mmCIF file of C-alpha atoms in Angstrom:
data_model
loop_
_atom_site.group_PDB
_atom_site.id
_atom_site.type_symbol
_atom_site.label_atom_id
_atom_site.label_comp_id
_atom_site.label_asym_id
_atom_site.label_seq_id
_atom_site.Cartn_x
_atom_site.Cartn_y
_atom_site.Cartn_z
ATOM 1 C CA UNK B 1 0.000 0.000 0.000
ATOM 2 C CA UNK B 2 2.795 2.488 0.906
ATOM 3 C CA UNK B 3 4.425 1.994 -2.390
ATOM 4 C CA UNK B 4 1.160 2.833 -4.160
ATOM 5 C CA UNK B 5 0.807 6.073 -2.373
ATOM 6 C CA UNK B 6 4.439 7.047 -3.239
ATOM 7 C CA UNK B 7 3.981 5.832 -7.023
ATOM 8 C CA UNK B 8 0.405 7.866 -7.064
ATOM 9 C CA UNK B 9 2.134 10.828 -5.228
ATOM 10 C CA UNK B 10 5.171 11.023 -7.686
ATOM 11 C CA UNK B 11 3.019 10.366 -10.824
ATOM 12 C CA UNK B 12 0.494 12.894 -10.008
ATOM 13 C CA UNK B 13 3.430 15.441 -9.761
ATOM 14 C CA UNK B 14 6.684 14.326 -11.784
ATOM 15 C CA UNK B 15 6.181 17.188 -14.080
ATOM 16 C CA UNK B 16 6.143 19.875 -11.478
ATOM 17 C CA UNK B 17 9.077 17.838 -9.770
ATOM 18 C CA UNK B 18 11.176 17.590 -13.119
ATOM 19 C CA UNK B 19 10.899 21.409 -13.733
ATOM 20 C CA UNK B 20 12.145 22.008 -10.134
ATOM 21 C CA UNK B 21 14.121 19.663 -8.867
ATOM 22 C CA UNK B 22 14.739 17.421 -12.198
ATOM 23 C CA UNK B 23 18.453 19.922 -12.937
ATOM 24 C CA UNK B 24 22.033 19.343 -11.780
ATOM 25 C CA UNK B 25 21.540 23.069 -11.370
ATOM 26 C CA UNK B 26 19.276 22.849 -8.108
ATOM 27 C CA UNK B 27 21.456 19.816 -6.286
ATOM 28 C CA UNK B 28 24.122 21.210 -3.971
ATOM 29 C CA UNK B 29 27.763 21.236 -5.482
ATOM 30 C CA UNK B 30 29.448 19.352 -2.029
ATOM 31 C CA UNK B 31 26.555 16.779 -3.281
ATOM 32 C CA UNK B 32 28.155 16.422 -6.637
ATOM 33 C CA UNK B 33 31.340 16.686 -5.576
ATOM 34 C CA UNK B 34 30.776 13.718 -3.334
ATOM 35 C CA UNK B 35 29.103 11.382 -5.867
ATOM 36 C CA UNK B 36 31.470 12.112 -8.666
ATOM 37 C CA UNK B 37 34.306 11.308 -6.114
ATOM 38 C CA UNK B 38 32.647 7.878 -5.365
ATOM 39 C CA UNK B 39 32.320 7.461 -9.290
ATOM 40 C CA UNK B 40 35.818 7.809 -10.112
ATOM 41 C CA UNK B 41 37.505 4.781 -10.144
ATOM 42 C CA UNK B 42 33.651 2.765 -10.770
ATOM 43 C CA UNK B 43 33.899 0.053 -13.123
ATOM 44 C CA UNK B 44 31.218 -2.197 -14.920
ATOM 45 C CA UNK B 45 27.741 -1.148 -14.557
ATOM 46 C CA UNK B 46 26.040 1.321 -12.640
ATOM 47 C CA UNK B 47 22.518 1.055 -11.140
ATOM 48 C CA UNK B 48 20.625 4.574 -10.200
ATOM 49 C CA UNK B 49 17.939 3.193 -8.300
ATOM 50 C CA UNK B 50 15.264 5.399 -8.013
ATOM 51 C CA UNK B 51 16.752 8.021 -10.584
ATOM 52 C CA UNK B 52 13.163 10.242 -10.974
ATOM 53 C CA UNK B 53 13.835 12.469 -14.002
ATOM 54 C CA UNK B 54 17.597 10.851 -14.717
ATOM 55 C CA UNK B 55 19.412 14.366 -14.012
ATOM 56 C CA UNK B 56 22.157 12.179 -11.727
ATOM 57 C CA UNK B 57 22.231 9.433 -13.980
ATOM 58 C CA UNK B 58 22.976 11.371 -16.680
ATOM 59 C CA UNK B 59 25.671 13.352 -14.436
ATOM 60 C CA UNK B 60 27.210 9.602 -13.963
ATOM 61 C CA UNK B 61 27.188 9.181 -17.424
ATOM 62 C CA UNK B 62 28.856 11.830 -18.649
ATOM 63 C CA UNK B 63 31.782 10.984 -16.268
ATOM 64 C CA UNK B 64 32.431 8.307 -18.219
ATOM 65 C CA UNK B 65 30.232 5.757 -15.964
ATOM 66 C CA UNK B 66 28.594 2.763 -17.600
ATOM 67 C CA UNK B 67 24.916 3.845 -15.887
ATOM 68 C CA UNK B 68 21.128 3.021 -16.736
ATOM 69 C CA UNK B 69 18.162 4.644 -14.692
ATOM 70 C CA UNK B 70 15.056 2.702 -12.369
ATOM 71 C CA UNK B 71 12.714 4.112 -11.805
ATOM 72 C CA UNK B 72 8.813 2.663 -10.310
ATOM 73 C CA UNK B 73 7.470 5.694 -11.814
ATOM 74 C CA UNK B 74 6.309 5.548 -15.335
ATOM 75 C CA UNK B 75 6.230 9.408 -15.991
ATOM 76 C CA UNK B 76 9.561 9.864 -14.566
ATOM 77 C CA UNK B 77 10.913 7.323 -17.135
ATOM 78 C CA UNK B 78 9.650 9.053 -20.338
ATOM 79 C CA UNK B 79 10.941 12.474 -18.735
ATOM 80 C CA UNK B 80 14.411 10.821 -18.592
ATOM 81 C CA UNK B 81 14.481 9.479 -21.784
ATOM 82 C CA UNK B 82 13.365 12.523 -23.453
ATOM 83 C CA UNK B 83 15.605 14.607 -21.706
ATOM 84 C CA UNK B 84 18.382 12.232 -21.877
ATOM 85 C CA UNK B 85 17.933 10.006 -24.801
ATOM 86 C CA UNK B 86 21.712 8.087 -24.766
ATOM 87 C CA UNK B 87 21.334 7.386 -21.174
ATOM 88 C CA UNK B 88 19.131 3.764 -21.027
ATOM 89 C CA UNK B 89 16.320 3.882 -18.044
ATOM 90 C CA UNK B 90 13.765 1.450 -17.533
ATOM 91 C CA UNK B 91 10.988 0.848 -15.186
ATOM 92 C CA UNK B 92 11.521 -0.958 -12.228
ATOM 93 C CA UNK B 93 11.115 -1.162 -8.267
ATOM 94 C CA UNK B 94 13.278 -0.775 -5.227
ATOM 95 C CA UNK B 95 12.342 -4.083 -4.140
ATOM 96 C CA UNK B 96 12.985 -5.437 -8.011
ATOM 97 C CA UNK B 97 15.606 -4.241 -10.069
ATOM 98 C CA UNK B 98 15.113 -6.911 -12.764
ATOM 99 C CA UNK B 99 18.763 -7.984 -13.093
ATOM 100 C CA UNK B 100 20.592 -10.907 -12.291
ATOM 101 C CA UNK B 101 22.908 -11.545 -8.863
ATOM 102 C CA UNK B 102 25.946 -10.008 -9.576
ATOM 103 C CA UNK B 103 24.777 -7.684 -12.141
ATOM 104 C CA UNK B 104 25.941 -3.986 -11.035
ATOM 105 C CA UNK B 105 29.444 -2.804 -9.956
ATOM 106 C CA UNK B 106 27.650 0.137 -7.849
ATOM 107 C CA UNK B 107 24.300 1.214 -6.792
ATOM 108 C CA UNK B 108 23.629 4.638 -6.456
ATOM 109 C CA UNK B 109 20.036 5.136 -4.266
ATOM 110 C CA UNK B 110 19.906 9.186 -4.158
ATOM 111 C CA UNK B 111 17.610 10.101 -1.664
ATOM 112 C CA UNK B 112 15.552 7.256 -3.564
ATOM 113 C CA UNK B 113 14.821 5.668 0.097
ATOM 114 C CA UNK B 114 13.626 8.317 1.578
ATOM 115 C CA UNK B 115 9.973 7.292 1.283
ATOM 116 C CA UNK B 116 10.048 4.004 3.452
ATOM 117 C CA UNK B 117 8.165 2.353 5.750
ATOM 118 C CA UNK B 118 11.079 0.865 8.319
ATOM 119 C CA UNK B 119 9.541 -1.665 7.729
ATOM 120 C CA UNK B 120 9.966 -1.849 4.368
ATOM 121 C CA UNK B 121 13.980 -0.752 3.934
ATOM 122 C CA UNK B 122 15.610 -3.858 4.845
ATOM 123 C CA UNK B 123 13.694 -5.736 1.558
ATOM 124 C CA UNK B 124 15.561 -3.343 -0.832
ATOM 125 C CA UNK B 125 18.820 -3.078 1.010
ATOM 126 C CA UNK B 126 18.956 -6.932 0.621
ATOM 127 C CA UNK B 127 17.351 -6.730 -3.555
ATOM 128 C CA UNK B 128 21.051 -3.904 -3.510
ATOM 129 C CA UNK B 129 23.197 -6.460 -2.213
ATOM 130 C CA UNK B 130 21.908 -8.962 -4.457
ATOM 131 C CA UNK B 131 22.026 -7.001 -7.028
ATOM 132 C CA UNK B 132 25.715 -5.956 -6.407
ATOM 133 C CA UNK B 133 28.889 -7.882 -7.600
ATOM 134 C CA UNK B 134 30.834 -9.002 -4.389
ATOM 135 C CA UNK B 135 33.008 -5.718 -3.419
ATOM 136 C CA UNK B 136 31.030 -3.389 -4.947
ATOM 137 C CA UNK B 137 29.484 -0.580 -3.947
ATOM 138 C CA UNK B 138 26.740 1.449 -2.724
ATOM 139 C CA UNK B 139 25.982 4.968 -2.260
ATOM 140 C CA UNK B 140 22.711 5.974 -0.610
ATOM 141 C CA UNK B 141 21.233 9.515 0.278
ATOM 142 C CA UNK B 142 18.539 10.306 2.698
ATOM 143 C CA UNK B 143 18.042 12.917 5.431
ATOM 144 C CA UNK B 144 19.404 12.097 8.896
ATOM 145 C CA UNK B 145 17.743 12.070 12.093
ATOM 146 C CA UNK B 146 18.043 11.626 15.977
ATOM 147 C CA UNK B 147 15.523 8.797 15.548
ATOM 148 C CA UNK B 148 13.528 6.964 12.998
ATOM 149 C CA UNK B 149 10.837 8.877 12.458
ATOM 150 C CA UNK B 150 7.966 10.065 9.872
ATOM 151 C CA UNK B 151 8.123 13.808 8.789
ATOM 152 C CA UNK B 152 5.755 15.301 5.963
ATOM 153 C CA UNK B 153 7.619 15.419 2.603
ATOM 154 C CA UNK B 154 6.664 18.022 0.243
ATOM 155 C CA UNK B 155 5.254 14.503 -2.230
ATOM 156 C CA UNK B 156 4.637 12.391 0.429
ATOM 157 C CA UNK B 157 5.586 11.238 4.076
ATOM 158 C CA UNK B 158 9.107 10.348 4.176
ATOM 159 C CA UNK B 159 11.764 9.082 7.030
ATOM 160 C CA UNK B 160 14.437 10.460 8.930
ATOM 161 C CA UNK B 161 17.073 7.856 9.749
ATOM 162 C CA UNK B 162 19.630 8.304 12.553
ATOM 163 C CA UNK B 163 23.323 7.350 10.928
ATOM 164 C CA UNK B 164 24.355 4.656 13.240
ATOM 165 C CA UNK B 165 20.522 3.053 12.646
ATOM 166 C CA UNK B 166 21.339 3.152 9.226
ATOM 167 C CA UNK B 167 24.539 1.703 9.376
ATOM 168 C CA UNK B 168 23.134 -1.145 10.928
ATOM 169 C CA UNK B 169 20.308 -1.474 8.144
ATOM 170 C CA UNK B 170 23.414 -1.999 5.616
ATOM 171 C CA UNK B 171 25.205 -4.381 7.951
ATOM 172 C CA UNK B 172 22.560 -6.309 8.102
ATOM 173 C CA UNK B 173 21.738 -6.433 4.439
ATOM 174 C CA UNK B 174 25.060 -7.891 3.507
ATOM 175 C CA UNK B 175 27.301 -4.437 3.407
ATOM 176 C CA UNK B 176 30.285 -3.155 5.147
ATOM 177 C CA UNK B 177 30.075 0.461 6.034
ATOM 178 C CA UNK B 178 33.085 2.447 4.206
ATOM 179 C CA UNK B 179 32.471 6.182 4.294
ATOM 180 C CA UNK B 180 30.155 8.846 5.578
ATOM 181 C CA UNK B 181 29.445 12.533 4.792
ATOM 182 C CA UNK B 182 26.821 14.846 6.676
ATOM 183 C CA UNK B 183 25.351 17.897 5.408
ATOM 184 C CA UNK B 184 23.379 20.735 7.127
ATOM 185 C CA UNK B 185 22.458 23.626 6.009
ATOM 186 C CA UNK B 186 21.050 26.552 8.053
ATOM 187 C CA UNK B 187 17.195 25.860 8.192
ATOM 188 C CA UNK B 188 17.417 23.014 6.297
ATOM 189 C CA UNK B 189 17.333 19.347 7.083
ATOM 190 C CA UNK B 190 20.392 17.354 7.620
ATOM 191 C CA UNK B 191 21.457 15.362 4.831
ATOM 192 C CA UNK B 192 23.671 12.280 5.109
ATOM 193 C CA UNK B 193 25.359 9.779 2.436
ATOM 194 C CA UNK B 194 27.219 6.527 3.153
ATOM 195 C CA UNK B 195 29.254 4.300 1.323
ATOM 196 C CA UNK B 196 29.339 1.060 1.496
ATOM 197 C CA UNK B 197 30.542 -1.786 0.123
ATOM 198 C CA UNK B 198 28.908 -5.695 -0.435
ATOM 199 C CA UNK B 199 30.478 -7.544 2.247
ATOM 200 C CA UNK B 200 33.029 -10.026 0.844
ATOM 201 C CA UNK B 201 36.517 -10.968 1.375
ATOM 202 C CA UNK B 202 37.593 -8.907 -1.742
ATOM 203 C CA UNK B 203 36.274 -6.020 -0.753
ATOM 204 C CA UNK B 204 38.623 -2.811 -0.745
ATOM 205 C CA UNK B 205 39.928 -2.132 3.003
ATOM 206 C CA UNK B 206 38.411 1.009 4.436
ATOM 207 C CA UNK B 207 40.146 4.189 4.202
ATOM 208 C CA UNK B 208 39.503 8.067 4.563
ATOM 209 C CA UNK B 209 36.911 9.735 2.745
#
């Protein structure tokens, strides 16, 4: 039910949310410092999971990443592809990214999270690790938190999620924590990002971000 409200919520509005939010131009530059940094040295395919209008997948791709675009919303998909018709996007859910084990070198879930249910996070962490090659890696965004807790979105309700919570989450799911950035900004929410990597012995050894 919870997915239906976000697909309804997102559909009924991707228009309005591609001509505001759907630019490189209105994400924060430490934000695409950060990603592009965790892009570098990427190899093999790139999943963005959750990539709305495709503005960051196309950023991937023209760094010279091998990315494609899911997205559960239908109306975000056709934005994508007419905005960014070299870049391949699809339709697909969190919970079911419609590739085999192994398949992606990195996942990149961009504030694509945000949206659920506690209940409902450890299912896609666990379809990400799956979905993952063994040492690869994962970079998700969401807004960070002194507890789990609802707050009202300007689409739809959405969670804040302390770090250490998260951490966990990923632990859990099969990954080994790497990196972590924070963002506030004054009268804004917090942001947060981690990196982390599918949990296997060839996994690179953790170092400073």
């Amino acid at each position: 039910m919870a997915g239906n409200v976000v697909l309804d919520a997102y559909t009924g509005r991707a228009e309005e949310y591609t001509a505001l939010l759907g630019s490189m131009a209105n994400t924060h530059k430490s934000d695409q410092r950060f990603v592009a940094q965790w892009a570098r040295d990427l190899r093999g395919v790139v999943i963005d999971a959750g990539c709305g209008p495709g503005h960051w997948t196309d950023f991937l791709k023209k760094r010279g990443v091998d990315a494609e675009g899911i997205d559960h919303v239908q109306a975000f998909i056709g934005q994508a592809r007419k905005r960014f018709p070299t870049v391949p996007f699809r339709v697909a859910s969190l919970d079911d990214l419609g590739v085999r084990d192994g398949y992606a070198a990195a996942i990149l879930a961009w504030y694509s999270v945000i949206h659920l249910a506690p209940n409902d996070l450890p299912a896609v962490l666990r379809e990400f690790a799956r979905c993952i090659a063994p040492g690869g890696s994962l970079l998700l965004g969401f807004f960070e938190g002194d507890t789990v807790e609802p707050f009202p979105h300007a689409v739809t309700t959405a969670y804040f999620w302390p770090i250490g919570e998260m951490s966990t989450q990923l632990k859990t799911a099969g990954f080994h924590v790497h990196a972590v950035n924070t963002r506030t900004d004054p009268g804004k929410r917090s942001h947060a990002a981690i990196i982390a990597h599918r949990t296997d012995a060839s996994a690179p050894p953790e170092v400073p971000f």
